[in-house]
CSV table of N, CA and C in Angstrom, one decimal:
chain,number,residue,atom,x,y,z
A,1,UNK,N,101.0,22.7,-10.4
A,1,UNK,CA,99.7,21.9,-10.1
A,1,UNK,C,100.0,20.4,-10.0
A,2,UNK,N,99.4,19.8,-9.0
A,2,UNK,CA,99.7,18.3,-8.9
A,2,UNK,C,99.2,17.6,-10.2
A,3,UNK,N,99.8,16.5,-10.5
A,3,UNK,CA,99.7,15.8,-11.8
A,3,UNK,C,98.1,15.4,-12.0
A,4,UNK,N,97.6,14.6,-10.9
A,4,UNK,CA,96.4,14.1,-11.0
A,4,UNK,C,95.3,15.3,-11.2
A,5,UNK,N,95.4,16.5,-10.4
A,5,UNK,CA,94.4,17.5,-10.5
A,5,UNK,C,94.5,18.2,-11.9
A,6,UNK,N,95.7,18.3,-12.4
A,6,UNK,CA,95.9,18.9,-13.7
A,6,UNK,C,95.3,18.0,-14.9
A,7,UNK,N,95.5,16.6,-14.9
A,7,UNK,CA,95.0,15.8,-15.8
A,7,UNK,C,93.5,15.7,-15.7
A,8,UNK,N,93.0,15.6,-14.4
A,8,UNK,CA,91.6,15.5,-14.2
A,8,UNK,C,90.9,16.8,-14.8
A,9,UNK,N,91.3,18.0,-14.5
A,9,UNK,CA,90.8,19.1,-14.9
A,9,UNK,C,90.7,19.3,-16.4
A,10,UNK,N,91.8,19.0,-17.1
A,10,UNK,CA,91.9,19.1,-18.6
A,10,UNK,C,90.8,18.0,-19.2
A,11,UNK,N,90.8,16.7,-18.6
A,11,UNK,CA,89.9,15.7,-19.0
A,11,UNK,C,88.4,16.0,-18.8
A,12,UNK,N,88.3,16.6,-17.6
A,12,UNK,CA,86.9,17.0,-17.3
A,12,UNK,C,86.2,18.1,-18.2
A,13,UNK,N,87.1,19.1,-18.5
A,13,UNK,CA,86.6,20.1,-19.5
A,13,UNK,C,86.3,19.5,-20.8
A,14,UNK,N,87.2,18.7,-21.3
A,14,UNK,CA,86.9,18.1,-22.7
A,14,UNK,C,85.8,17.2,-22.7
A,15,UNK,N,85.6,16.4,-21.7
A,15,UNK,CA,84.3,15.5,-21.4
A,15,UNK,C,83.0,16.3,-21.4
A,16,UNK,N,83.1,17.4,-20.6
A,16,UNK,CA,81.8,18.3,-20.5
A,16,UNK,C,81.5,18.8,-21.8
A,17,UNK,N,82.5,19.2,-22.6
A,17,UNK,CA,82.3,19.9,-24.0
A,17,UNK,C,81.6,18.8,-24.9
A,18,UNK,N,82.2,17.5,-24.8
A,18,UNK,CA,81.7,16.4,-25.6
A,18,UNK,C,80.2,15.9,-25.3
A,19,UNK,N,80.0,16.0,-24.0
A,19,UNK,CA,78.7,15.6,-23.4
A,19,UNK,C,77.6,16.8,-23.8
A,20,UNK,N,78.1,18.0,-23.7
A,20,UNK,CA,77.2,19.2,-24.0
A,20,UNK,C,76.9,19.0,-25.5
A,21,UNK,N,77.9,18.7,-26.4
A,21,UNK,CA,77.5,18.6,-27.8
A,21,UNK,C,76.6,17.5,-28.1
A,22,UNK,N,76.7,16.4,-27.3
A,22,UNK,CA,75.8,15.3,-27.5
A,22,UNK,C,74.3,15.6,-27.3
A,23,UNK,N,74.1,16.1,-26.0
A,23,UNK,CA,72.8,16.5,-25.7
A,23,UNK,C,72.2,17.7,-26.6
A,24,UNK,N,73.1,18.5,-27.1
A,24,UNK,CA,72.8,19.7,-27.8
A,24,UNK,C,72.0,19.1,-29.2
A,25,UNK,N,72.4,18.0,-29.6
A,25,UNK,CA,71.7,17.4,-30.8
A,25,UNK,C,70.3,17.2,-30.6
A,26,UNK,N,69.9,17.3,-29.3
A,26,UNK,CA,68.4,17.0,-29.1
A,26,UNK,C,67.9,18.2,-28.3
A,27,UNK,N,68.4,19.3,-28.6
A,27,UNK,CA,67.9,20.6,-28.0
A,27,UNK,C,68.1,20.9,-26.6
A,28,UNK,N,69.0,20.1,-26.0
A,28,UNK,CA,69.2,20.4,-24.4
A,28,UNK,C,70.5,21.0,-24.3
A,29,UNK,N,70.8,21.5,-23.1
A,29,UNK,CA,72.1,21.8,-22.7
A,29,UNK,C,72.5,21.0,-21.5
A,30,UNK,N,73.7,20.9,-21.3
A,30,UNK,CA,74.3,20.0,-20.3
A,30,UNK,C,73.8,20.5,-18.8
A,31,UNK,N,73.3,19.5,-18.2
A,31,UNK,CA,72.6,19.8,-16.8
A,31,UNK,C,71.2,19.6,-17.1
A,32,UNK,N,70.7,19.9,-18.2
A,32,UNK,CA,69.1,19.7,-18.4
A,32,UNK,C,68.9,18.2,-18.5
A,33,UNK,N,70.0,17.5,-19.1
A,33,UNK,CA,69.7,16.0,-19.2
A,33,UNK,C,69.8,15.4,-17.9
A,34,UNK,N,70.4,15.9,-16.8
A,34,UNK,CA,70.6,15.3,-15.6
A,34,UNK,C,69.2,15.6,-14.8
A,35,UNK,N,68.6,16.6,-15.0
A,35,UNK,CA,67.3,16.9,-14.3
A,35,UNK,C,66.2,16.0,-15.0
A,36,UNK,N,66.3,15.8,-16.3
A,36,UNK,CA,65.2,14.9,-16.9
A,36,UNK,C,65.6,13.5,-16.5
A,37,UNK,N,66.8,13.1,-16.4
A,37,UNK,CA,67.1,11.7,-15.9
A,37,UNK,C,66.6,11.5,-14.5
A,38,UNK,N,66.7,12.4,-13.7
A,38,UNK,CA,66.1,12.2,-12.4
A,38,UNK,C,64.5,11.9,-12.5
A,39,UNK,N,63.9,12.7,-13.4
A,39,UNK,CA,62.4,12.5,-13.6
A,39,UNK,C,62.2,11.2,-14.3
A,40,UNK,N,63.1,10.8,-15.3
A,40,UNK,CA,62.9,9.5,-15.9
A,40,UNK,C,62.9,8.4,-14.9
A,41,UNK,N,63.7,8.5,-13.9
A,41,UNK,CA,64.0,7.6,-12.8
A,41,UNK,C,62.7,7.5,-11.9
A,42,UNK,N,62.2,8.8,-11.7
A,42,UNK,CA,61.0,9.0,-10.8
A,42,UNK,C,60.3,10.2,-11.0
A,43,UNK,N,59.3,10.2,-11.8
A,43,UNK,CA,58.5,11.4,-12.3
A,43,UNK,C,57.7,12.0,-11.1
A,44,UNK,N,57.5,13.2,-11.1
A,44,UNK,CA,56.8,13.8,-10.0
A,44,UNK,C,57.5,14.3,-8.8
A,45,UNK,N,58.8,14.5,-9.0
A,45,UNK,CA,59.6,14.9,-7.8
A,45,UNK,C,59.5,16.3,-7.5
A,46,UNK,N,59.9,16.8,-6.3
A,46,UNK,CA,60.0,18.2,-6.0
A,46,UNK,C,61.3,18.7,-6.5
A,47,UNK,N,61.5,20.0,-6.8
A,47,UNK,CA,62.9,20.5,-7.1
A,47,UNK,C,63.9,20.1,-6.0
A,48,UNK,N,63.5,20.2,-4.7
A,48,UNK,CA,64.4,19.9,-3.6
A,48,UNK,C,65.0,18.4,-3.8
A,49,UNK,N,64.0,17.5,-4.1
A,49,UNK,CA,64.4,16.1,-4.4
A,49,UNK,C,65.2,15.8,-5.4
A,50,UNK,N,65.1,16.5,-6.5
A,50,UNK,CA,65.9,16.4,-7.6
A,50,UNK,C,67.3,17.0,-7.4
A,51,UNK,N,67.3,18.2,-6.7
A,51,UNK,CA,68.5,18.8,-6.3
A,51,UNK,C,69.4,17.9,-5.6
A,52,UNK,N,68.8,17.2,-4.5
A,52,UNK,CA,69.7,16.2,-3.7
A,52,UNK,C,70.2,15.0,-4.6
A,53,UNK,N,69.3,14.6,-5.6
A,53,UNK,CA,69.6,13.4,-6.4
A,53,UNK,C,70.8,13.7,-7.4
A,54,UNK,N,70.9,15.0,-7.9
A,54,UNK,CA,71.8,15.3,-8.9
A,54,UNK,C,73.0,16.1,-8.3
A,55,UNK,N,72.8,16.4,-7.0
A,55,UNK,CA,73.9,17.2,-6.2
A,55,UNK,C,74.2,18.6,-6.7
A,56,UNK,N,73.1,19.3,-6.8
A,56,UNK,CA,73.0,20.8,-7.2
A,56,UNK,C,72.2,21.4,-6.2
A,57,UNK,N,72.0,22.8,-6.5
A,57,UNK,CA,71.2,23.4,-5.4
A,57,UNK,C,69.7,23.5,-5.9
A,58,UNK,N,68.8,23.7,-5.0
A,58,UNK,CA,67.3,23.8,-5.5
A,58,UNK,C,67.1,25.0,-6.4
A,59,UNK,N,67.8,26.0,-6.2
A,59,UNK,CA,67.5,27.2,-7.1
A,59,UNK,C,68.1,26.9,-8.5
A,60,UNK,N,69.1,26.1,-8.6
A,60,UNK,CA,69.6,25.6,-9.9
A,60,UNK,C,68.7,24.7,-10.5
A,61,UNK,N,68.0,23.8,-9.9
A,61,UNK,CA,67.0,22.9,-10.4
A,61,UNK,C,65.8,23.8,-10.9
A,62,UNK,N,65.3,24.7,-10.1
A,62,UNK,CA,64.2,25.6,-10.5
A,62,UNK,C,64.5,26.4,-11.7
A,63,UNK,N,65.9,27.0,-12.0
A,63,UNK,CA,66.1,27.6,-13.1
A,63,UNK,C,66.1,26.7,-14.3
A,64,UNK,N,66.6,25.4,-14.1
A,64,UNK,CA,66.6,24.4,-15.2
A,64,UNK,C,65.1,24.1,-15.6
A,65,UNK,N,64.3,23.9,-14.6
A,65,UNK,CA,63.0,23.5,-14.8
A,65,UNK,C,62.1,24.5,-15.4
A,66,UNK,N,62.5,25.8,-15.2
A,66,UNK,CA,61.7,26.9,-16.0
A,66,UNK,C,62.0,26.8,-17.5
A,67,UNK,N,63.3,26.5,-17.8
A,67,UNK,CA,63.7,26.4,-19.2
A,67,UNK,C,63.1,25.2,-19.8
A,68,UNK,N,63.1,24.1,-19.1
A,68,UNK,CA,62.7,22.9,-19.7
A,68,UNK,C,61.0,23.0,-19.8
A,69,UNK,N,60.5,23.8,-18.9
A,69,UNK,CA,59.0,23.9,-19.1
A,69,UNK,C,58.7,24.8,-20.2
A,70,UNK,N,59.5,25.9,-20.5
A,70,UNK,CA,59.3,26.7,-21.6
A,70,UNK,C,59.5,25.9,-23.0
A,71,UNK,N,60.2,25.0,-22.8
A,71,UNK,CA,60.6,24.0,-24.1
A,71,UNK,C,59.5,22.9,-24.1
A,72,UNK,N,58.5,22.8,-23.3
A,72,UNK,CA,57.4,21.7,-23.3
A,72,UNK,C,57.9,20.5,-22.9
A,73,UNK,N,59.0,20.3,-22.2
A,73,UNK,CA,59.5,19.0,-21.7
A,73,UNK,C,59.0,18.6,-20.3
A,74,UNK,N,58.6,19.6,-19.5
A,74,UNK,CA,58.1,19.2,-18.1
A,74,UNK,C,57.1,20.3,-17.8
A,75,UNK,N,56.3,20.0,-16.7
A,75,UNK,CA,55.3,20.8,-16.2
A,75,UNK,C,55.4,20.9,-14.6
A,76,UNK,N,55.0,21.9,-14.0
A,76,UNK,CA,54.9,22.2,-12.8
A,76,UNK,C,53.4,21.9,-12.3
A,77,UNK,N,53.3,21.1,-11.1
A,77,UNK,CA,52.0,20.8,-10.5
A,77,UNK,C,52.1,21.0,-9.1
A,78,UNK,N,51.1,21.5,-8.5
A,78,UNK,CA,51.1,21.6,-7.1
A,78,UNK,C,50.9,20.2,-6.4
A,79,UNK,N,51.6,20.0,-5.3
A,79,UNK,CA,51.5,18.8,-4.7
A,79,UNK,C,50.1,18.6,-4.2
A,80,UNK,N,49.4,17.4,-4.4
A,80,UNK,CA,48.1,17.4,-4.0
A,80,UNK,C,47.8,17.3,-2.4
A,81,UNK,N,48.9,16.9,-1.7
A,81,UNK,CA,48.7,16.9,-0.2
A,81,UNK,C,49.3,18.1,0.6
A,82,UNK,N,50.2,18.9,-0.2
A,82,UNK,CA,50.8,20.1,0.5
A,82,UNK,C,51.0,21.2,-0.5
A,83,UNK,N,50.1,22.0,-0.4
A,83,UNK,CA,50.0,23.2,-1.4
A,83,UNK,C,51.3,24.1,-1.5
A,84,UNK,N,52.2,23.9,-0.5
A,84,UNK,CA,53.4,24.7,-0.4
A,84,UNK,C,54.4,24.2,-1.4
A,85,UNK,N,54.2,22.7,-1.8
A,85,UNK,CA,55.2,22.1,-2.7
A,85,UNK,C,54.7,22.2,-4.1
A,86,UNK,N,55.7,22.2,-5.0
A,86,UNK,CA,55.4,22.0,-6.3
A,86,UNK,C,56.1,20.6,-6.9
A,87,UNK,N,55.5,20.0,-7.8
A,87,UNK,CA,56.2,18.7,-8.3
A,87,UNK,C,56.4,18.9,-9.9
A,88,UNK,N,57.5,18.4,-10.3
A,88,UNK,CA,57.8,18.4,-11.7
A,88,UNK,C,57.4,17.1,-12.4
A,89,UNK,N,56.8,17.2,-13.5
A,89,UNK,CA,56.2,16.1,-14.2
A,89,UNK,C,56.6,16.2,-15.6
A,90,UNK,N,57.1,15.1,-16.2
A,90,UNK,CA,57.5,15.1,-17.6
A,90,UNK,C,56.3,15.2,-18.5
A,91,UNK,N,56.4,15.9,-19.6
A,91,UNK,CA,55.5,15.9,-20.6
A,91,UNK,C,55.8,14.6,-21.7
A,92,UNK,N,54.8,14.3,-22.5
A,92,UNK,CA,55.3,13.3,-23.4
A,92,UNK,C,56.4,13.5,-24.2
A,93,UNK,N,56.8,14.9,-24.6
A,93,UNK,CA,58.0,15.2,-25.2
A,93,UNK,C,59.3,15.0,-24.4
A,94,UNK,N,59.1,15.4,-23.1
A,94,UNK,CA,60.2,15.0,-22.1
A,94,UNK,C,60.5,13.6,-22.0
A,95,UNK,N,59.4,12.8,-21.9
A,95,UNK,CA,59.5,11.3,-21.7
A,95,UNK,C,60.2,10.8,-23.0
A,96,UNK,N,59.9,11.3,-24.2
A,96,UNK,CA,60.3,10.8,-25.5
A,96,UNK,C,61.7,10.9,-25.8
A,97,UNK,N,62.4,11.9,-24.9
A,97,UNK,CA,63.8,12.1,-25.0
A,97,UNK,C,64.8,11.2,-24.3
A,98,UNK,N,64.1,10.3,-23.4
A,98,UNK,CA,64.9,9.3,-22.6
A,98,UNK,C,65.7,8.4,-23.5
A,99,UNK,N,65.1,7.8,-24.4
A,99,UNK,CA,66.0,6.9,-25.3
A,99,UNK,C,66.9,7.6,-26.2
A,100,UNK,N,66.7,8.5,-26.7
A,100,UNK,CA,67.8,9.3,-27.6
A,100,UNK,C,68.9,9.8,-26.6
A,101,UNK,N,68.7,10.3,-25.5
A,101,UNK,CA,69.6,10.9,-24.7
A,101,UNK,C,70.5,9.9,-24.1
A,102,UNK,N,69.8,8.7,-23.7
A,102,UNK,CA,70.7,7.7,-23.0
A,102,UNK,C,71.5,7.0,-24.1
A,103,UNK,N,71.0,6.9,-25.3
A,103,UNK,CA,71.7,6.4,-26.3
A,103,UNK,C,73.1,7.4,-26.7
A,104,UNK,N,72.8,8.7,-26.8
A,104,UNK,CA,73.9,9.5,-26.9
A,104,UNK,C,75.0,9.4,-25.8
A,105,UNK,N,74.5,9.3,-24.6
A,105,UNK,CA,75.3,9.1,-23.4
A,105,UNK,C,76.2,7.8,-23.6
A,106,UNK,N,75.6,6.8,-23.8
A,106,UNK,CA,76.2,5.5,-24.0
A,106,UNK,C,77.2,5.5,-25.2
A,107,UNK,N,76.9,6.2,-26.3
A,107,UNK,CA,77.8,6.2,-27.5
A,107,UNK,C,79.1,7.1,-27.0
A,108,UNK,N,78.9,8.1,-26.3
A,108,UNK,CA,80.0,8.9,-25.8
A,108,UNK,C,80.8,8.2,-24.9
A,109,UNK,N,80.2,7.5,-23.9
A,109,UNK,CA,81.0,6.6,-23.0
A,109,UNK,C,81.8,5.6,-23.8
A,110,UNK,N,81.1,4.9,-24.7
A,110,UNK,CA,81.9,3.9,-25.5
A,110,UNK,C,83.1,4.5,-26.2
A,111,UNK,N,82.8,5.6,-26.7
A,111,UNK,CA,83.9,6.3,-27.7
A,111,UNK,C,85.1,6.7,-26.7
A,112,UNK,N,84.8,7.2,-25.5
A,112,UNK,CA,86.0,7.8,-24.8
A,112,UNK,C,86.7,6.7,-24.1
A,113,UNK,N,86.1,5.5,-23.8
A,113,UNK,CA,86.7,4.3,-23.1
A,113,UNK,C,87.1,3.3,-24.1
A,114,UNK,N,87.0,3.5,-25.5
A,114,UNK,CA,87.3,2.5,-26.4
A,114,UNK,C,88.6,2.0,-26.4
A,115,UNK,N,89.7,2.7,-25.9
A,115,UNK,CA,91.0,2.2,-25.8
A,115,UNK,C,91.3,1.5,-24.6
A,116,UNK,N,90.4,1.5,-23.6
A,116,UNK,CA,90.7,0.8,-22.5
A,116,UNK,C,90.0,-0.8,-22.4
A,117,UNK,N,90.8,-1.6,-21.8
A,117,UNK,CA,90.4,-3.0,-21.7
A,117,UNK,C,89.2,-2.9,-20.7
A,118,UNK,N,88.6,-4.1,-20.7
A,118,UNK,CA,87.5,-4.2,-19.6
A,118,UNK,C,88.0,-4.1,-18.2
A,119,UNK,N,89.1,-4.7,-18.0
A,119,UNK,CA,89.8,-4.5,-16.7
A,119,UNK,C,90.0,-3.1,-16.3
A,120,UNK,N,90.6,-2.4,-17.3
A,120,UNK,CA,90.9,-1.0,-17.0
A,120,UNK,C,89.7,-0.2,-16.8
A,121,UNK,N,88.7,-0.5,-17.5
A,121,UNK,CA,87.3,0.2,-17.3
A,121,UNK,C,86.9,-0.1,-15.9
A,122,UNK,N,86.9,-1.3,-15.4
A,122,UNK,CA,86.5,-1.7,-14.2
A,122,UNK,C,87.4,-0.9,-13.0
A,123,UNK,N,88.6,-0.9,-13.3
A,123,UNK,CA,89.6,-0.2,-12.3
A,123,UNK,C,89.2,1.3,-12.3
A,124,UNK,N,89.0,1.8,-13.5
A,124,UNK,CA,88.8,3.3,-13.5
A,124,UNK,C,87.6,3.6,-12.7
A,125,UNK,N,86.5,2.9,-12.9
A,125,UNK,CA,85.3,3.1,-12.3
A,125,UNK,C,85.3,3.0,-10.7
A,126,UNK,N,86.1,1.9,-10.3
A,126,UNK,CA,86.3,1.6,-8.9
A,126,UNK,C,87.1,2.9,-8.3
A,127,UNK,N,88.2,3.4,-9.0
A,127,UNK,CA,89.1,4.4,-8.5
A,127,UNK,C,88.2,5.7,-8.5
A,128,UNK,N,87.5,6.0,-9.5
A,128,UNK,CA,86.6,7.2,-9.5
A,128,UNK,C,85.6,7.1,-8.3
A,129,UNK,N,84.9,6.1,-8.1
A,129,UNK,CA,84.0,5.8,-7.0
A,129,UNK,C,84.7,6.2,-5.7
A,130,UNK,N,85.9,5.7,-5.5
A,130,UNK,CA,86.5,5.9,-4.3
A,130,UNK,C,86.9,7.4,-4.1
A,131,UNK,N,87.4,8.0,-5.2
A,131,UNK,CA,87.6,9.5,-5.1
A,131,UNK,C,86.4,10.2,-4.9
A,132,UNK,N,85.3,9.8,-5.5
A,132,UNK,CA,84.0,10.5,-5.2
A,132,UNK,C,83.6,10.4,-3.7
A,133,UNK,N,83.7,9.2,-3.2
A,133,UNK,CA,83.3,8.8,-1.9
A,133,UNK,C,84.1,9.9,-0.9
A,134,UNK,N,85.5,10.0,-1.1
A,134,UNK,CA,86.2,10.9,-0.2
A,134,UNK,C,85.7,12.2,-0.2
A,135,UNK,N,85.3,12.8,-1.4
A,135,UNK,CA,84.9,14.1,-1.6
A,135,UNK,C,83.4,14.3,-0.9
A,136,UNK,N,82.6,13.3,-1.0
A,136,UNK,CA,81.2,13.2,-0.4
A,136,UNK,C,81.5,13.2,1.0
A,137,UNK,N,82.4,12.5,1.6
A,137,UNK,CA,82.6,12.4,3.1
A,137,UNK,C,83.2,13.7,3.6
A,138,UNK,N,83.7,14.5,2.7
A,138,UNK,CA,84.3,15.8,3.1
A,138,UNK,C,85.7,15.9,3.5
A,139,UNK,N,86.5,14.9,3.0
A,139,UNK,CA,87.9,14.5,3.4
A,139,UNK,C,88.8,15.4,2.5
């Protein structure tokens, strides 16, 4: 296996596990925090809009939204202008998770990059953004 792919795969698995543990402390599973973050940025989005924002499928958002709705963190409401659409809205409990989840994510990022200099952090972010763009462009 190519060196970059192997290291990235190992690192990605460890990072996902650490991120999942961080959000589980607040009753969430990894992925649910991304859906909530999309609503924290802009409440009242459709599942399709959220799917595009977090780069997953609309059925995946629908499944996550069902679980979050059952947990009392969001609610579905029909679009007032188009009855074919449903919009997702945060409840007060869903809104209240923003600060704690963002703090958990920041603490995790700080912990895993603690051994990097500021220059190394900047270079890492630039390199990852370039790799991400290549994949987005389909190359």
